[in-house]
PDB file of C-alpha atoms in Angstrom:
ATOM      1  CA  MET L 130     -35.242-174.889 135.012  1.00  0.00           C
ATOM      2  CA  SER L 131     -33.279-171.854 135.784  1.00  0.00           C
ATOM      3  CA  GLU L 132     -30.035-172.306 137.622  1.00  0.00           C
ATOM      4  CA  ASP L 133     -30.227-168.842 139.090  1.00  0.00           C
ATOM      5  CA  ALA L 134     -31.869-168.087 142.367  1.00  0.00           C
ATOM      6  CA  GLY L 135     -32.914-164.722 143.726  1.00  0.00           C
ATOM      7  CA  ASN L 136     -35.749-162.375 144.375  1.00  0.00           C
ATOM      8  CA  HIS L 137     -38.358-161.649 141.742  1.00  0.00           C
ATOM      9  CA  SER L 138     -39.588-158.209 140.825  1.00  0.00           C
ATOM     10  CA  PRO L 139     -43.212-157.544 139.822  1.00  0.00           C
ATOM     11  CA  ARG L 140     -43.945-159.127 136.465  1.00  0.00           C
ATOM     12  CA  PRO L 141     -44.726-157.104 133.364  1.00  0.00           C
ATOM     13  CA  HIS L 142     -48.128-157.278 131.690  1.00  0.00           C
ATOM     14  CA  ARG L 143     -47.094-160.274 129.609  1.00  0.00           C
ATOM     15  CA  PRO L 144     -45.168-162.711 131.816  1.00  0.00           C
ATOM     16  CA  ILE L 145     -41.615-163.760 131.091  1.00  0.00           C
ATOM     17  CA  PRO L 146     -41.326-167.571 130.825  1.00  0.00           C
ATOM     18  CA  LEU L 147     -40.094-168.831 134.174  1.00  0.00           C
ATOM     19  CA  ALA L 148     -38.261-171.845 135.456  1.00  0.00           C
ATOM     20  CA  PRO L 149     -40.410-174.601 136.978  1.00  0.00           C
ATOM     21  CA  ALA L 150     -39.314-173.595 140.468  1.00  0.00           C
ATOM     22  CA  ASP L 151     -39.808-169.847 140.121  1.00  0.00           C
ATOM     23  CA  PHE L 152     -43.311-169.768 141.473  1.00  0.00           C
ATOM     24  CA  GLU L 153     -43.186-167.118 144.194  1.00  0.00           C
ATOM     25  CA  PRO L 154     -46.268-164.868 144.134  1.00  0.00           C
ATOM     26  CA  PHE L 155     -45.790-161.642 142.237  1.00  0.00           C
ATOM     27  CA  ALA L 156     -46.956-158.211 143.263  1.00  0.00           C
ATOM     28  CA  GLY L 157     -50.209-157.108 141.705  1.00  0.00           C
ATOM     29  CA  GLY L 158     -52.975-154.610 142.148  1.00  0.00           C
ATOM     30  CA  ALA L 159     -56.014-156.702 141.182  1.00  0.00           C
ATOM     31  CA  ASP L 160     -58.576-157.927 143.704  1.00  0.00           C
ATOM     32  CA  PRO L 161     -57.120-161.294 144.857  1.00  0.00           C
ATOM     33  CA  ALA L 162     -60.568-162.867 145.122  1.00  0.00           C
ATOM     34  CA  ARG L 163     -61.461-161.945 141.531  1.00  0.00           C
ATOM     35  CA  VAL L 164     -58.057-163.107 140.270  1.00  0.00           C
ATOM     36  CA  SER L 165     -58.493-166.421 142.079  1.00  0.00           C
ATOM     37  CA  GLU L 166     -61.992-166.889 140.665  1.00  0.00           C
ATOM     38  CA  ALA L 167     -60.802-166.162 137.128  1.00  0.00           C
ATOM     39  CA  ALA L 168     -57.838-168.521 137.542  1.00  0.00           C
ATOM     40  CA  HIS L 169     -60.075-171.368 138.660  1.00  0.00           C
ATOM     41  CA  LEU L 170     -62.633-170.748 135.910  1.00  0.00           C
ATOM     42  CA  ALA L 171     -59.914-170.779 133.260  1.00  0.00           C
ATOM     43  CA  ALA L 172     -58.314-173.930 134.680  1.00  0.00           C
ATOM     44  CA  HIS L 173     -61.596-175.838 134.812  1.00  0.00           C
ATOM     45  CA  ALA L 174     -62.626-174.642 131.356  1.00  0.00           C
ATOM     46  CA  LEU L 175     -59.416-176.019 129.847  1.00  0.00           C
ATOM     47  CA  VAL L 176     -59.111-179.279 131.753  1.00  0.00           C
ATOM     48  CA  HIS L 177     -62.784-180.142 131.401  1.00  0.00           C
ATOM     49  CA  HIS L 178     -62.927-179.035 127.751  1.00  0.00           C
ATOM     50  CA  GLY L 179     -65.043-176.011 128.558  1.00  0.00           C
ATOM     51  CA  ARG L 180     -67.751-177.989 130.345  1.00  0.00           C
ATOM     52  CA  ALA L 181     -66.706-177.172 133.910  1.00  0.00           C
ATOM     53  CA  ASN L 182     -69.184-174.349 134.355  1.00  0.00           C
ATOM     54  CA  ASP L 183     -72.809-173.886 133.366  1.00  0.00           C
ATOM     55  CA  ASP L 184     -72.344-170.510 131.713  1.00  0.00           C
ATOM     56  CA  PRO L 185     -71.400-170.913 128.017  1.00  0.00           C
ATOM     57  CA  GLU L 186     -70.631-167.203 127.823  1.00  0.00           C
ATOM     58  CA  ILE L 187     -67.847-167.619 130.399  1.00  0.00           C
ATOM     59  CA  THR L 188     -66.334-170.485 128.446  1.00  0.00           C
ATOM     60  CA  ALA L 189     -66.640-168.531 125.204  1.00  0.00           C
ATOM     61  CA  ARG L 190     -64.843-165.540 126.736  1.00  0.00           C
ATOM     62  CA  LEU L 191     -62.032-167.776 128.002  1.00  0.00           C
ATOM     63  CA  VAL L 192     -61.600-169.397 124.603  1.00  0.00           C
ATOM     64  CA  SER L 193     -61.639-165.985 122.950  1.00  0.00           C
ATOM     65  CA  LEU L 194     -59.074-164.670 125.427  1.00  0.00           C
ATOM     66  CA  ALA L 195     -56.736-167.564 124.694  1.00  0.00           C
ATOM     67  CA  ASP L 196     -57.177-167.132 120.946  1.00  0.00           C
ATOM     68  CA  GLN L 197     -56.700-163.351 120.921  1.00  0.00           C
ATOM     69  CA  GLN L 198     -54.132-162.803 123.660  1.00  0.00           C
ATOM     70  CA  GLY L 199     -52.404-166.157 123.886  1.00  0.00           C
ATOM     71  CA  LEU L 200     -52.050-168.647 126.697  1.00  0.00           C
ATOM     72  CA  GLU L 201     -49.655-166.320 128.531  1.00  0.00           C
ATOM     73  CA  VAL L 202     -52.530-164.105 129.626  1.00  0.00           C
ATOM     74  CA  ILE L 203     -54.402-166.979 131.239  1.00  0.00           C
ATOM     75  CA  ALA L 204     -51.216-168.414 132.735  1.00  0.00           C
ATOM     76  CA  GLU L 205     -50.599-165.063 134.385  1.00  0.00           C
ATOM     77  CA  LEU L 206     -53.756-165.676 136.426  1.00  0.00           C
ATOM     78  CA  TRP L 207     -52.557-169.107 137.488  1.00  0.00           C
ATOM     79  CA  ALA L 208     -49.254-167.730 138.805  1.00  0.00           C
ATOM     80  CA  GLU L 209     -51.106-166.357 141.849  1.00  0.00           C
ATOM     81  CA  SER L 210     -52.732-169.674 142.747  1.00  0.00           C
ATOM     82  CA  PRO L 211     -51.778-172.040 145.586  1.00  0.00           C
ATOM     83  CA  ALA L 212     -49.251-174.673 144.539  1.00  0.00           C
ATOM     84  CA  ARG L 213     -51.593-177.563 145.235  1.00  0.00           C
ATOM     85  CA  SER L 214     -54.651-176.469 143.295  1.00  0.00           C
ATOM     86  CA  LEU L 215     -55.838-177.028 139.729  1.00  0.00           C
ATOM     87  CA  PRO L 216     -54.683-173.613 138.446  1.00  0.00           C
ATOM     88  CA  GLY L 217     -51.470-174.018 140.457  1.00  0.00           C
ATOM     89  CA  ALA L 218     -50.810-177.354 138.762  1.00  0.00           C
ATOM     90  CA  LEU L 219     -51.466-175.849 135.330  1.00  0.00           C
ATOM     91  CA  TRP L 220     -49.082-172.983 136.111  1.00  0.00           C
ATOM     92  CA  ARG L 221     -46.369-175.515 136.874  1.00  0.00           C
ATOM     93  CA  LEU L 222     -47.030-177.337 133.621  1.00  0.00           C
ATOM     94  CA  TYR L 223     -46.960-174.030 131.733  1.00  0.00           C
ATOM     95  CA  ALA L 224     -43.673-172.940 133.341  1.00  0.00           C
ATOM     96  CA  LEU L 225     -42.120-176.383 132.896  1.00  0.00           C
ATOM     97  CA  ARG L 226     -43.007-176.293 129.200  1.00  0.00           C
ATOM     98  CA  ALA L 227     -41.650-172.745 128.824  1.00  0.00           C
ATOM     99  CA  ALA L 228     -38.364-173.579 130.549  1.00  0.00           C
ATOM    100  CA  THR L 229     -37.894-176.709 128.456  1.00  0.00           C
ATOM    101  CA  GLN L 230     -38.552-174.783 125.242  1.00  0.00           C
ATOM    102  CA  ARG L 231     -36.183-172.005 126.271  1.00  0.00           C
ATOM    103  CA  ASP L 232     -33.124-174.243 126.618  1.00  0.00           C
ATOM    104  CA  PRO L 233     -33.913-177.679 125.160  1.00  0.00           C
ATOM    105  CA  GLU L 234     -30.293-178.742 124.641  1.00  0.00           C
ATOM    106  CA  ARG L 235     -29.335-178.158 128.250  1.00  0.00           C
ATOM    107  CA  ILE L 236     -32.475-179.867 129.512  1.00  0.00           C
ATOM    108  CA  ALA L 237     -31.697-182.837 127.264  1.00  0.00           C
ATOM    109  CA  VAL L 238     -28.255-183.114 128.880  1.00  0.00           C
ATOM    110  CA  TYR L 239     -29.752-183.110 132.379  1.00  0.00           C
ATOM    111  CA  PHE L 240     -32.497-185.548 131.385  1.00  0.00           C
ATOM    112  CA  LYS L 241     -29.998-188.019 129.910  1.00  0.00           C
ATOM    113  CA  ALA L 242     -27.718-187.700 132.940  1.00  0.00           C
ATOM    114  CA  GLY L 243     -30.690-188.330 135.222  1.00  0.00           C
ATOM    115  CA  LYS L 244     -31.908-191.374 133.293  1.00  0.00           C
ATOM    116  CA  ASP L 245     -28.410-192.828 133.349  1.00  0.00           C
ATOM    117  CA  THR L 246     -28.262-192.875 137.150  1.00  0.00           C
ATOM    118  CA  ALA L 247     -28.976-195.966 139.199  1.00  0.00           C
ATOM    119  CA  GLN L 248     -31.510-194.039 141.309  1.00  0.00           C
ATOM    120  CA  VAL L 249     -33.942-193.206 138.531  1.00  0.00           C
ATOM    121  CA  SER L 250     -36.039-196.385 138.859  1.00  0.00           C
ATOM    122  CA  HIS L 251     -36.630-195.600 142.539  1.00  0.00           C
ATOM    123  CA  VAL L 252     -37.356-191.933 141.920  1.00  0.00           C
ATOM    124  CA  VAL L 253     -40.122-192.666 139.417  1.00  0.00           C
ATOM    125  CA  ALA L 254     -41.307-195.964 140.887  1.00  0.00           C
ATOM    126  CA  GLY L 255     -44.892-196.772 139.939  1.00  0.00           C
ATOM    127  CA  VAL L 256     -44.980-194.169 137.184  1.00  0.00           C
ATOM    128  CA  ALA L 257     -44.957-194.794 133.448  1.00  0.00           C
ATOM    129  CA  GLU L 258     -41.804-193.964 131.513  1.00  0.00           C
ATOM    130  CA  PRO L 259     -40.978-190.282 132.102  1.00  0.00           C
ATOM    131  CA  PRO L 260     -41.639-188.228 128.967  1.00  0.00           C
ATOM    132  CA  GLY L 261     -38.744-186.760 127.042  1.00  0.00           C
ATOM    133  CA  ALA L 262     -38.683-183.029 126.380  1.00  0.00           C
ATOM    134  CA  GLU L 263     -40.569-183.252 123.075  1.00  0.00           C
ATOM    135  CA  GLU L 264     -43.222-185.586 124.475  1.00  0.00           C
ATOM    136  CA  LEU L 265     -43.592-183.332 127.514  1.00  0.00           C
ATOM    137  CA  LYS L 266     -44.213-180.376 125.201  1.00  0.00           C
ATOM    138  CA  THR L 267     -46.817-182.306 123.191  1.00  0.00           C
ATOM    139  CA  MET L 268     -48.599-183.436 126.345  1.00  0.00           C
ATOM    140  CA  THR L 269     -48.622-180.023 128.009  1.00  0.00           C
ATOM    141  CA  ASP L 270     -49.673-178.326 124.764  1.00  0.00           C
ATOM    142  CA  ALA L 271     -52.729-180.591 124.659  1.00  0.00           C
ATOM    143  CA  ILE L 272     -53.587-179.921 128.311  1.00  0.00           C
ATOM    144  CA  LEU L 273     -53.108-176.175 128.068  1.00  0.00           C
ATOM    145  CA  SER L 274     -55.156-175.903 124.885  1.00  0.00           C
ATOM    146  CA  GLY L 275     -58.076-177.907 126.271  1.00  0.00           C
ATOM    147  CA  ALA L 276     -57.437-180.708 123.777  1.00  0.00           C
ATOM    148  CA  PHE L 277     -56.107-183.343 126.196  1.00  0.00           C
ATOM    149  CA  ASP L 278     -58.311-186.440 126.364  1.00  0.00           C
ATOM    150  CA  GLY L 279     -56.070-188.711 128.421  1.00  0.00           C
ATOM    151  CA  ASP L 280     -55.903-189.322 132.168  1.00  0.00           C
ATOM    152  CA  PHE L 281     -55.041-185.973 133.737  1.00  0.00           C
ATOM    153  CA  ASP L 282     -53.628-187.532 136.915  1.00  0.00           C
ATOM    154  CA  VAL L 283     -51.247-189.693 134.867  1.00  0.00           C
ATOM    155  CA  ALA L 284     -50.133-186.630 132.889  1.00  0.00           C
ATOM    156  CA  LEU L 285     -49.372-184.803 136.137  1.00  0.00           C
ATOM    157  CA  GLU L 286     -47.416-187.788 137.452  1.00  0.00           C
ATOM    158  CA  ARG L 287     -45.427-188.130 134.238  1.00  0.00           C
ATOM    159  CA  SER L 288     -44.605-184.411 134.353  1.00  0.00           C
ATOM    160  CA  ALA L 289     -43.487-184.874 137.952  1.00  0.00           C
ATOM    161  CA  ALA L 290     -41.302-187.798 136.853  1.00  0.00           C
ATOM    162  CA  PHE L 291     -39.738-185.565 134.201  1.00  0.00           C
ATOM    163  CA  CYS L 292     -38.908-183.032 136.928  1.00  0.00           C
ATOM    164  CA  ARG L 293     -37.359-185.715 139.120  1.00  0.00           C
ATOM    165  CA  VAL L 294     -35.231-187.152 136.303  1.00  0.00           C
ATOM    166  CA  VAL L 295     -33.952-183.694 135.330  1.00  0.00           C
ATOM    167  CA  ALA L 296     -33.259-182.930 139.006  1.00  0.00           C
ATOM    168  CA  LEU L 297     -31.243-186.144 139.264  1.00  0.00           C
ATOM    169  CA  GLY L 298     -29.305-185.100 136.183  1.00  0.00           C
ATOM    170  CA  GLN L 299     -28.610-181.665 137.626  1.00  0.00           C
ATOM    171  CA  THR L 300     -27.320-183.291 140.806  1.00  0.00           C
ATOM    172  CA  GLU L 301     -25.074-185.608 138.794  1.00  0.00           C
ATOM    173  CA  VAL L 302     -23.644-182.704 136.783  1.00  0.00           C
ATOM    174  CA  ALA L 303     -23.212-180.671 139.978  1.00  0.00           C
ATOM    175  CA  ASP L 304     -21.192-183.496 141.544  1.00  0.00           C
ATOM    176  CA  GLN L 305     -18.964-183.634 138.476  1.00  0.00           C
ATOM    177  CA  ARG L 306     -18.336-179.881 138.535  1.00  0.00           C
ATOM    178  CA  GLU L 307     -18.016-179.369 142.267  1.00  0.00           C
ATOM    179  CA  MET L 308     -14.234-179.185 142.190  1.00  0.00           C
ATOM    180  CA  SER L 309     -13.868-177.143 138.996  1.00  0.00           C
ATOM    181  CA  ASN L 310     -16.776-174.728 139.444  1.00  0.00           C
ATOM    182  CA  GLU L 311     -18.198-174.762 142.947  1.00  0.00           C
ATOM    183  CA  THR L 312     -20.540-171.807 142.330  1.00  0.00           C
ATOM    184  CA  HIS L 313     -22.171-173.408 139.304  1.00  0.00           C
ATOM    185  CA  ALA L 314     -22.425-176.729 141.127  1.00  0.00           C
ATOM    186  CA  SER L 315     -24.176-175.023 144.039  1.00  0.00           C
ATOM    187  CA  LYS L 316     -26.694-173.352 141.715  1.00  0.00           C
ATOM    188  CA  LEU L 317     -27.420-176.660 140.027  1.00  0.00           C
ATOM    189  CA  THR L 318     -27.964-178.349 143.381  1.00  0.00           C
ATOM    190  CA  HIS L 319     -30.433-175.681 144.487  1.00  0.00           C
ATOM    191  CA  SER L 320     -32.218-175.841 141.143  1.00  0.00           C
ATOM    192  CA  ALA L 321     -32.543-179.619 141.549  1.00  0.00           C
ATOM    193  CA  GLN L 322     -34.009-179.184 145.021  1.00  0.00           C
ATOM    194  CA  ARG L 323     -36.607-176.753 143.720  1.00  0.00           C
ATOM    195  CA  LEU L 324     -37.483-179.109 140.861  1.00  0.00           C
ATOM    196  CA  VAL L 325     -38.084-181.907 143.355  1.00  0.00           C
ATOM    197  CA  LYS L 326     -40.482-179.604 145.199  1.00  0.00           C
ATOM    198  CA  THR L 327     -42.280-178.948 141.902  1.00  0.00           C
ATOM    199  CA  ALA L 328     -42.508-182.709 141.347  1.00  0.00           C
ATOM    200  CA  GLU L 329     -43.995-183.164 144.817  1.00  0.00           C
ATOM    201  CA  ASP L 330     -46.624-180.494 144.110  1.00  0.00           C
ATOM    202  CA  LEU L 331     -47.594-182.176 140.827  1.00  0.00           C
ATOM    203  CA  GLU L 332     -47.770-185.587 142.489  1.00  0.00           C
ATOM    204  CA  HIS L 333     -49.988-184.173 145.237  1.00  0.00           C
ATOM    205  CA  ALA L 334     -52.218-182.626 142.575  1.00  0.00           C
ATOM    206  CA  ALA L 335     -52.484-186.001 140.797  1.00  0.00           C
ATOM    207  CA  SER L 336     -53.573-187.718 144.006  1.00  0.00           C
ATOM    208  CA  ALA L 337     -56.103-184.975 144.726  1.00  0.00           C
ATOM    209  CA  TRP L 338     -57.485-185.260 141.173  1.00  0.00           C
ATOM    210  CA  ARG L 339     -58.093-188.985 141.626  1.00  0.00           C
ATOM    211  CA  ARG L 340     -59.974-188.261 144.849  1.00  0.00           C
ATOM    212  CA  GLY L 341     -62.028-185.580 143.131  1.00  0.00           C
ATOM    213  CA  GLU L 342     -60.519-182.923 145.403  1.00  0.00           C
ATOM    214  CA  LEU L 343     -58.338-180.888 143.042  1.00  0.00           C
ATOM    215  CA  ASP L 344     -59.954-177.462 142.700  1.00  0.00           C
TER     216      ASP L 344
END
């Protein structure tokens, strides 16, 4: 949930944890078709507990890659994917988790400010209670490790609700600081807008998953 906006330079071999809104495609030299195929294979292998494809060797290699190199390596593949796709949704969960872990105290402030607003019930209407930062981490850890056995669409919607609550909190804090620190308030407002876009992408992915169309 970075408050800073700006252009991104090509990422290093191991990606730096990004804010949930920092999802612009990075420069890269690999064949886009092969990167896309690998991203989708990895996403399906994790979400479907390794049963998404018929080749056990592919699944074994993906599990080995995650064990030896860490989730970052697989997430790097997802960063290139369309926002409203299965790997794109997993990239957003990965980045949301990383941003929350990077600055949990600040996120907690925004989350509390968002939940305290009168608008929050309308923002997350129809969705179960938005997860707190620790619950979000537990849920995304399970998804990204292939251990999640709950309803994936509900997990996406709850993650989207988390984004919306934090965005509301950022807007509230921005309003409070507009007079004393206009620059910071402006950054917070833009960050909130990008978080809402992330929430919309996750909600779209949840709907597509229920229709059997998230690929």
